């Protein structure tokens, strides 16, 4: 069994390794020190120094410094307990509690890192919604990004304009440009879904249908008009939109306009969407 670290042992965790774990890599390194771009703001020249001999950090721009616990707490805006979990690689209770809800019309998100999904907090969130990490990795990435002086991480689904839909336990967000996501495999059938978790849920529930279909994820019901140009290219189009007024209205519009469009929402008629159905079924299995 892996031994849990405490504050005393955590202070021995390499500051350089902690920064790399958080997606920050040195711009210059010597035997005794490493220099980073500050994780707390945007800058062109590295002003964030790590002493390898003392295992301490100092941000010359802000005039502050400390040990590895101070650093992780400050970057992730989390508690000491959550920091210890993070350094111990077992973030079973990491809460995202300080990550803010943003409106992408009001901010400019700076994507800093894109990688395979590995963060335990994101894996935990996926599991809570009935999605396996294997399914999520097939379609999504782990996206780290900055806003003002803070850094955040989320499950990311890229759209066809290279913007990102971003999700974690506490918020929905997106980077510019916002658009729909198109997954083309030269099939004769098209599936239209409303959001990221509808995609992951259908891949969990009906992998066979996914394997014989091209996929469009709207990422917003507002993109219905923009995706219409694709509909006539397919022999059959299946809709899996939300069971709310906007989803029903969009489905009715497409069904009345095209003869080969089928509304599949009856499959989850007693639920608001595919993920609500999946979560309900997973809950019954427990």
Short mmCIF file of N, CA, C and O in Angstrom, two decimals, residues 12-108:
data_model
loop_
_atom_site.label_atom_id
_atom_site.label_comp_id
_atom_site.label_asym_id
_atom_site.label_seq_id
_atom_site.Cartn_x
_atom_site.Cartn_y
_atom_site.Cartn_z
N UNK A 12 9.45 17.81 0.61
CA UNK A 12 10.59 17.24 -0.11
C UNK A 12 10.27 16.93 -1.57
O UNK A 12 11.17 16.59 -2.35
N UNK A 13 9.00 17.06 -1.93
CA UNK A 13 8.60 16.83 -3.32
C UNK A 13 9.22 17.93 -4.19
O UNK A 13 9.13 19.11 -3.88
N UNK A 14 9.84 17.55 -5.29
CA UNK A 14 10.54 18.52 -6.14
C UNK A 14 9.60 19.60 -6.67
O UNK A 14 8.56 19.30 -7.27
N UNK A 15 9.97 20.85 -6.46
CA UNK A 15 9.19 21.97 -6.99
C UNK A 15 9.17 21.91 -8.52
O UNK A 15 8.14 22.16 -9.15
N UNK A 16 10.31 21.57 -9.12
CA UNK A 16 10.38 21.46 -10.58
C UNK A 16 9.42 20.40 -11.08
O UNK A 16 8.68 20.60 -12.06
N UNK A 17 9.39 19.23 -10.41
CA UNK A 17 8.49 18.15 -10.82
C UNK A 17 7.03 18.56 -10.63
O UNK A 17 6.17 18.21 -11.44
N UNK A 18 6.75 19.29 -9.55
CA UNK A 18 5.38 19.75 -9.32
C UNK A 18 4.93 20.69 -10.43
O UNK A 18 3.80 20.60 -10.93
N UNK A 19 5.81 21.59 -10.84
CA UNK A 19 5.47 22.52 -11.92
C UNK A 19 5.24 21.77 -13.23
O UNK A 19 4.31 22.08 -13.98
N UNK A 20 6.07 20.78 -13.50
CA UNK A 20 5.89 19.99 -14.72
C UNK A 20 4.58 19.22 -14.67
O UNK A 20 3.88 19.09 -15.68
N UNK A 21 4.23 18.72 -13.51
CA UNK A 21 2.97 18.00 -13.32
C UNK A 21 1.78 18.91 -13.60
O UNK A 21 0.73 18.49 -14.07
N UNK A 22 1.99 20.20 -13.32
CA UNK A 22 0.93 21.20 -13.52
C UNK A 22 0.97 21.82 -14.92
O UNK A 22 0.19 22.70 -15.23
N UNK A 23 1.91 21.36 -15.75
CA UNK A 23 1.95 21.83 -17.13
C UNK A 23 2.89 22.98 -17.38
O UNK A 23 2.80 23.64 -18.42
N UNK A 24 3.83 23.24 -16.48
CA UNK A 24 4.79 24.34 -16.64
C UNK A 24 6.20 23.76 -16.73
O UNK A 24 6.60 22.95 -15.87
N UNK A 25 6.96 24.20 -17.75
CA UNK A 25 8.28 23.63 -17.99
C UNK A 25 9.32 24.74 -18.03
O UNK A 25 9.03 25.87 -18.45
N UNK A 26 10.54 24.44 -17.59
CA UNK A 26 11.56 25.50 -17.48
C UNK A 26 12.00 26.05 -18.83
O UNK A 26 12.09 25.32 -19.81
N UNK A 27 12.26 27.35 -18.85
CA UNK A 27 12.81 27.99 -20.03
C UNK A 27 14.34 27.94 -20.02
O UNK A 27 14.98 27.98 -21.07
N UNK A 28 14.91 27.88 -18.81
CA UNK A 28 16.36 27.78 -18.66
C UNK A 28 16.65 26.99 -17.40
O UNK A 28 15.98 27.15 -16.39
N UNK A 29 17.64 26.13 -17.47
CA UNK A 29 17.97 25.33 -16.31
C UNK A 29 19.47 25.15 -16.18
O UNK A 29 20.19 25.07 -17.18
N UNK A 30 19.96 25.18 -14.94
CA UNK A 30 21.37 24.92 -14.63
C UNK A 30 21.41 23.83 -13.57
O UNK A 30 20.37 23.30 -13.16
N UNK A 31 22.60 23.55 -13.08
CA UNK A 31 22.73 22.52 -12.06
C UNK A 31 22.01 22.90 -10.77
O UNK A 31 21.45 22.05 -10.08
N UNK A 32 21.99 24.21 -10.46
CA UNK A 32 21.46 24.65 -9.17
C UNK A 32 20.08 25.31 -9.23
O UNK A 32 19.42 25.44 -8.20
N UNK A 33 19.62 25.73 -10.43
CA UNK A 33 18.34 26.43 -10.49
C UNK A 33 17.66 26.24 -11.84
O UNK A 33 18.28 25.82 -12.82
N UNK A 34 16.37 26.55 -11.84
CA UNK A 34 15.57 26.50 -13.07
C UNK A 34 14.70 27.75 -13.13
O UNK A 34 14.20 28.22 -12.09
N UNK A 35 14.54 28.29 -14.33
CA UNK A 35 13.74 29.50 -14.52
C UNK A 35 12.52 29.18 -15.38
O UNK A 35 12.62 28.54 -16.43
N UNK A 36 11.36 29.62 -14.92
CA UNK A 36 10.08 29.39 -15.59
C UNK A 36 9.40 30.72 -15.90
O UNK A 36 9.64 31.72 -15.22
N UNK A 37 8.54 30.69 -16.91
CA UNK A 37 7.55 31.78 -17.03
C UNK A 37 6.62 31.65 -15.84
O UNK A 37 6.23 30.55 -15.46
N UNK A 38 6.26 32.76 -15.24
CA UNK A 38 5.45 32.71 -14.03
C UNK A 38 4.11 32.00 -14.30
O UNK A 38 3.43 32.31 -15.28
N UNK A 39 3.73 31.07 -13.44
CA UNK A 39 2.42 30.42 -13.59
C UNK A 39 1.27 31.31 -13.15
O UNK A 39 0.11 30.94 -13.28
N UNK A 40 1.58 32.51 -12.65
CA UNK A 40 0.56 33.39 -12.09
C UNK A 40 0.18 34.56 -13.00
O UNK A 40 -0.71 35.33 -12.68
N UNK A 41 0.86 34.70 -14.14
CA UNK A 41 0.54 35.81 -15.05
C UNK A 41 1.21 35.54 -16.39
O UNK A 41 2.05 34.64 -16.52
N UNK A 42 0.86 36.33 -17.40
CA UNK A 42 1.50 36.23 -18.71
C UNK A 42 2.77 37.07 -18.71
O UNK A 42 2.76 38.20 -18.24
N UNK A 43 3.84 36.51 -19.25
CA UNK A 43 5.09 37.26 -19.36
C UNK A 43 5.93 36.67 -20.48
O UNK A 43 5.77 35.50 -20.86
N UNK A 44 6.83 37.50 -21.02
CA UNK A 44 7.69 37.08 -22.13
C UNK A 44 9.02 36.54 -21.65
O UNK A 44 9.64 35.69 -22.31
N UNK A 45 9.51 37.03 -20.51
CA UNK A 45 10.79 36.58 -19.97
C UNK A 45 10.56 35.89 -18.63
O UNK A 45 9.79 36.36 -17.80
N UNK A 46 11.27 34.78 -18.45
CA UNK A 46 11.08 33.98 -17.24
C UNK A 46 11.59 34.72 -16.00
O UNK A 46 12.76 35.08 -15.92
N UNK A 47 10.69 34.94 -15.05
CA UNK A 47 11.05 35.63 -13.81
C UNK A 47 10.78 34.77 -12.58
O UNK A 47 10.88 35.24 -11.45
N UNK A 48 10.43 33.51 -12.82
CA UNK A 48 10.07 32.60 -11.74
C UNK A 48 11.21 31.62 -11.54
O UNK A 48 11.48 30.77 -12.39
N UNK A 49 11.90 31.74 -10.41
CA UNK A 49 13.10 30.94 -10.17
C UNK A 49 12.83 29.82 -9.17
O UNK A 49 12.17 30.02 -8.16
N UNK A 50 13.38 28.65 -9.47
CA UNK A 50 13.34 27.53 -8.54
C UNK A 50 14.77 27.16 -8.16
O UNK A 50 15.61 26.90 -9.04
N UNK A 51 15.05 27.16 -6.87
CA UNK A 51 16.34 26.71 -6.38
C UNK A 51 16.29 25.20 -6.21
O UNK A 51 15.51 24.67 -5.40
N UNK A 52 17.10 24.50 -6.99
CA UNK A 52 17.13 23.04 -6.88
C UNK A 52 17.78 22.59 -5.59
O UNK A 52 17.41 21.54 -5.03
N UNK A 53 18.74 23.36 -5.11
CA UNK A 53 19.45 22.97 -3.88
C UNK A 53 18.57 23.13 -2.65
O UNK A 53 18.59 22.28 -1.74
N UNK A 54 17.76 24.19 -2.60
CA UNK A 54 16.89 24.42 -1.45
C UNK A 54 15.46 23.92 -1.67
O UNK A 54 14.66 23.89 -0.74
N UNK A 55 15.13 23.54 -2.94
CA UNK A 55 13.78 23.13 -3.31
C UNK A 55 12.75 24.18 -2.90
O UNK A 55 11.71 23.88 -2.30
N UNK A 56 13.04 25.42 -3.26
CA UNK A 56 12.15 26.56 -2.99
C UNK A 56 11.95 27.34 -4.28
O UNK A 56 12.78 27.28 -5.20
N UNK A 57 10.87 28.08 -4.35
CA UNK A 57 10.59 28.90 -5.51
C UNK A 57 10.46 30.36 -5.11
O UNK A 57 10.14 30.67 -3.97
N UNK A 58 10.74 31.23 -6.08
CA UNK A 58 10.59 32.66 -5.84
C UNK A 58 10.15 33.35 -7.12
O UNK A 58 10.78 33.18 -8.17
N UNK A 59 9.04 34.08 -7.04
CA UNK A 59 8.51 34.82 -8.19
C UNK A 59 8.98 36.27 -8.08
O UNK A 59 8.48 37.04 -7.26
N UNK A 60 9.96 36.64 -8.91
CA UNK A 60 10.52 37.99 -8.84
C UNK A 60 9.50 39.05 -9.25
O UNK A 60 9.58 40.19 -8.78
N UNK A 61 8.55 38.69 -10.08
CA UNK A 61 7.55 39.66 -10.50
C UNK A 61 6.61 40.08 -9.38
O UNK A 61 6.20 41.23 -9.28
N UNK A 62 6.25 39.11 -8.51
CA UNK A 62 5.34 39.40 -7.41
C UNK A 62 6.06 39.57 -6.08
O UNK A 62 5.48 40.03 -5.11
N UNK A 63 7.33 39.15 -6.04
CA UNK A 63 8.07 39.25 -4.80
C UNK A 63 7.61 38.27 -3.75
O UNK A 63 7.65 38.56 -2.55
N UNK A 64 7.15 37.11 -4.18
CA UNK A 64 6.69 36.08 -3.24
C UNK A 64 7.37 34.76 -3.56
O UNK A 64 7.85 34.54 -4.68
N UNK A 65 7.41 33.87 -2.57
CA UNK A 65 8.00 32.57 -2.79
C UNK A 65 7.56 31.60 -1.71
O UNK A 65 6.69 31.92 -0.89
N UNK A 66 8.14 30.41 -1.72
CA UNK A 66 7.75 29.43 -0.71
C UNK A 66 8.17 28.03 -1.09
O UNK A 66 9.03 27.81 -1.95
N UNK A 67 7.51 27.06 -0.46
CA UNK A 67 7.81 25.65 -0.73
C UNK A 67 6.80 25.07 -1.71
O UNK A 67 5.93 25.78 -2.22
N UNK A 68 6.88 23.78 -1.95
CA UNK A 68 6.04 23.15 -2.96
C UNK A 68 4.56 23.17 -2.56
O UNK A 68 3.67 23.29 -3.42
N UNK A 69 4.28 23.08 -1.26
CA UNK A 69 2.89 23.11 -0.80
C UNK A 69 2.27 24.49 -1.09
O UNK A 69 1.16 24.60 -1.61
N UNK A 70 3.03 25.54 -0.76
CA UNK A 70 2.56 26.90 -1.06
C UNK A 70 2.28 27.07 -2.54
O UNK A 70 1.29 27.69 -2.95
N UNK A 71 3.15 26.49 -3.37
CA UNK A 71 3.04 26.65 -4.82
C UNK A 71 1.77 25.99 -5.36
O UNK A 71 1.00 26.62 -6.10
N UNK A 72 1.56 24.73 -5.00
CA UNK A 72 0.39 24.01 -5.53
C UNK A 72 -0.90 24.64 -5.02
O UNK A 72 -1.87 24.79 -5.77
N UNK A 73 -0.92 25.02 -3.75
CA UNK A 73 -2.11 25.70 -3.21
C UNK A 73 -2.42 26.97 -4.00
O UNK A 73 -3.58 27.26 -4.30
N UNK A 74 -1.39 27.72 -4.35
CA UNK A 74 -1.57 29.01 -5.03
C UNK A 74 -2.00 28.81 -6.48
O UNK A 74 -2.87 29.53 -6.97
N UNK A 75 -1.38 27.85 -7.16
CA UNK A 75 -1.72 27.64 -8.58
C UNK A 75 -3.13 27.05 -8.73
O UNK A 75 -3.93 27.52 -9.53
N UNK A 76 -3.41 25.99 -7.98
CA UNK A 76 -4.69 25.31 -8.12
C UNK A 76 -5.79 25.90 -7.24
O UNK A 76 -6.95 25.51 -7.35
N UNK A 77 -5.41 26.85 -6.37
CA UNK A 77 -6.36 27.50 -5.47
C UNK A 77 -7.14 26.44 -4.68
O UNK A 77 -8.37 26.41 -4.68
N UNK A 78 -6.41 25.55 -4.06
CA UNK A 78 -7.02 24.45 -3.33
C UNK A 78 -6.50 24.41 -1.90
O UNK A 78 -5.59 25.18 -1.53
N UNK A 79 -7.05 23.55 -1.10
CA UNK A 79 -6.67 23.43 0.30
C UNK A 79 -5.36 22.67 0.44
O UNK A 79 -4.90 22.01 -0.50
N UNK A 80 -4.76 22.72 1.64
CA UNK A 80 -3.54 21.95 1.90
C UNK A 80 -3.81 20.46 1.77
O UNK A 80 -3.01 19.72 1.20
N UNK A 81 -4.97 20.00 2.24
CA UNK A 81 -5.31 18.58 2.13
C UNK A 81 -5.36 18.15 0.67
O UNK A 81 -4.85 17.09 0.29
N UNK A 82 -6.00 18.96 -0.17
CA UNK A 82 -6.09 18.63 -1.58
C UNK A 82 -4.71 18.67 -2.24
O UNK A 82 -4.41 17.87 -3.13
N UNK A 83 -3.86 19.59 -1.80
CA UNK A 83 -2.49 19.65 -2.31
C UNK A 83 -1.73 18.38 -1.96
O UNK A 83 -1.01 17.81 -2.80
N UNK A 84 -1.88 17.90 -0.74
CA UNK A 84 -1.21 16.66 -0.34
C UNK A 84 -1.72 15.48 -1.17
O UNK A 84 -0.94 14.61 -1.59
N UNK A 85 -3.03 15.44 -1.43
CA UNK A 85 -3.60 14.41 -2.29
C UNK A 85 -2.99 14.50 -3.69
O UNK A 85 -2.66 13.49 -4.32
N UNK A 86 -2.87 15.73 -4.19
CA UNK A 86 -2.31 15.95 -5.53
C UNK A 86 -0.87 15.45 -5.62
O UNK A 86 -0.51 14.71 -6.54
N UNK A 87 -0.05 15.82 -4.66
CA UNK A 87 1.35 15.41 -4.66
C UNK A 87 1.50 13.91 -4.43
O UNK A 87 2.49 13.30 -4.84
N UNK A 88 0.49 13.31 -3.82
CA UNK A 88 0.51 11.87 -3.55
C UNK A 88 -0.08 11.07 -4.71
O UNK A 88 -0.20 9.86 -4.63
N UNK A 89 -0.49 11.77 -5.77
CA UNK A 89 -1.08 11.13 -6.97
C UNK A 89 -2.40 10.44 -6.69
O UNK A 89 -2.76 9.50 -7.37
N UNK A 90 -3.13 10.89 -5.71
CA UNK A 90 -4.37 10.20 -5.39
C UNK A 90 -5.52 11.14 -5.18
O UNK A 90 -6.31 10.99 -4.28
N UNK A 91 -5.74 12.06 -6.04
CA UNK A 91 -6.64 13.16 -5.81
C UNK A 91 -8.09 12.70 -5.74
O UNK A 91 -8.94 13.12 -6.50
N UNK A 92 -8.38 11.82 -4.80
CA UNK A 92 -9.72 11.24 -4.74
C UNK A 92 -10.76 12.27 -4.32
O UNK A 92 -11.94 12.12 -4.63
N UNK A 93 -10.33 13.28 -3.61
CA UNK A 93 -11.29 14.28 -3.12
C UNK A 93 -11.04 15.66 -3.69
O UNK A 93 -11.56 16.64 -3.18
N UNK A 94 -10.21 15.76 -4.73
CA UNK A 94 -9.92 17.08 -5.29
C UNK A 94 -11.21 17.68 -5.84
O UNK A 94 -11.92 17.06 -6.60
N UNK A 95 -11.51 18.88 -5.44
CA UNK A 95 -12.88 19.37 -5.62
C UNK A 95 -13.09 20.41 -6.69
O UNK A 95 -14.21 20.76 -6.99
N UNK A 96 -12.03 20.96 -7.27
CA UNK A 96 -12.15 22.11 -8.18
C UNK A 96 -12.80 23.30 -7.47
O UNK A 96 -13.30 24.21 -8.12
N UNK A 97 -12.83 23.34 -6.17
CA UNK A 97 -13.75 24.24 -5.48
C UNK A 97 -13.54 25.71 -5.80
O UNK A 97 -14.47 26.50 -5.73
N UNK A 98 -12.32 26.10 -6.20
CA UNK A 98 -12.08 27.51 -6.46
C UNK A 98 -12.10 27.85 -7.95
O UNK A 98 -11.87 28.99 -8.30
N UNK A 99 -12.32 26.85 -8.80
CA UNK A 99 -12.36 27.16 -10.22
C UNK A 99 -13.66 27.89 -10.56
O UNK A 99 -14.74 27.46 -10.21
N UNK A 100 -13.51 29.00 -11.24
CA UNK A 100 -14.64 29.91 -11.43
C UNK A 100 -15.47 29.56 -12.66
O UNK A 100 -15.01 28.94 -13.59
N UNK A 101 -16.69 30.03 -12.66
CA UNK A 101 -17.57 29.89 -13.81
C UNK A 101 -17.35 31.10 -14.71
O UNK A 101 -17.46 32.24 -14.27
N UNK A 102 -17.02 30.85 -15.97
CA UNK A 102 -16.73 31.93 -16.88
C UNK A 102 -17.73 31.96 -18.03
O UNK A 102 -18.31 30.96 -18.41
N UNK A 103 -17.87 33.09 -18.61
CA UNK A 103 -18.66 33.28 -19.83
C UNK A 103 -17.68 33.59 -20.95
O UNK A 103 -16.95 34.57 -20.87
N UNK A 104 -17.62 32.75 -22.00
CA UNK A 104 -16.59 32.94 -23.01
C UNK A 104 -16.79 34.21 -23.82
O UNK A 104 -15.92 34.61 -24.59
N UNK A 105 -17.93 34.88 -23.68
CA UNK A 105 -18.12 36.17 -24.33
C UNK A 105 -17.39 37.28 -23.59
O UNK A 105 -17.21 38.37 -24.12
N UNK A 106 -17.00 37.03 -22.35
CA UNK A 106 -16.41 38.06 -21.52
C UNK A 106 -14.92 37.90 -21.33
O UNK A 106 -14.25 38.79 -20.82
N UNK A 107 -14.34 36.76 -21.71
CA UNK A 107 -12.94 36.51 -21.41
C UNK A 107 -12.18 36.02 -22.62
O UNK A 107 -12.76 35.60 -23.62
N UNK A 108 -10.85 36.08 -22.51
CA UNK A 108 -9.98 35.51 -23.51
C UNK A 108 -9.20 34.39 -22.85
O UNK A 108 -8.35 34.61 -21.99
#
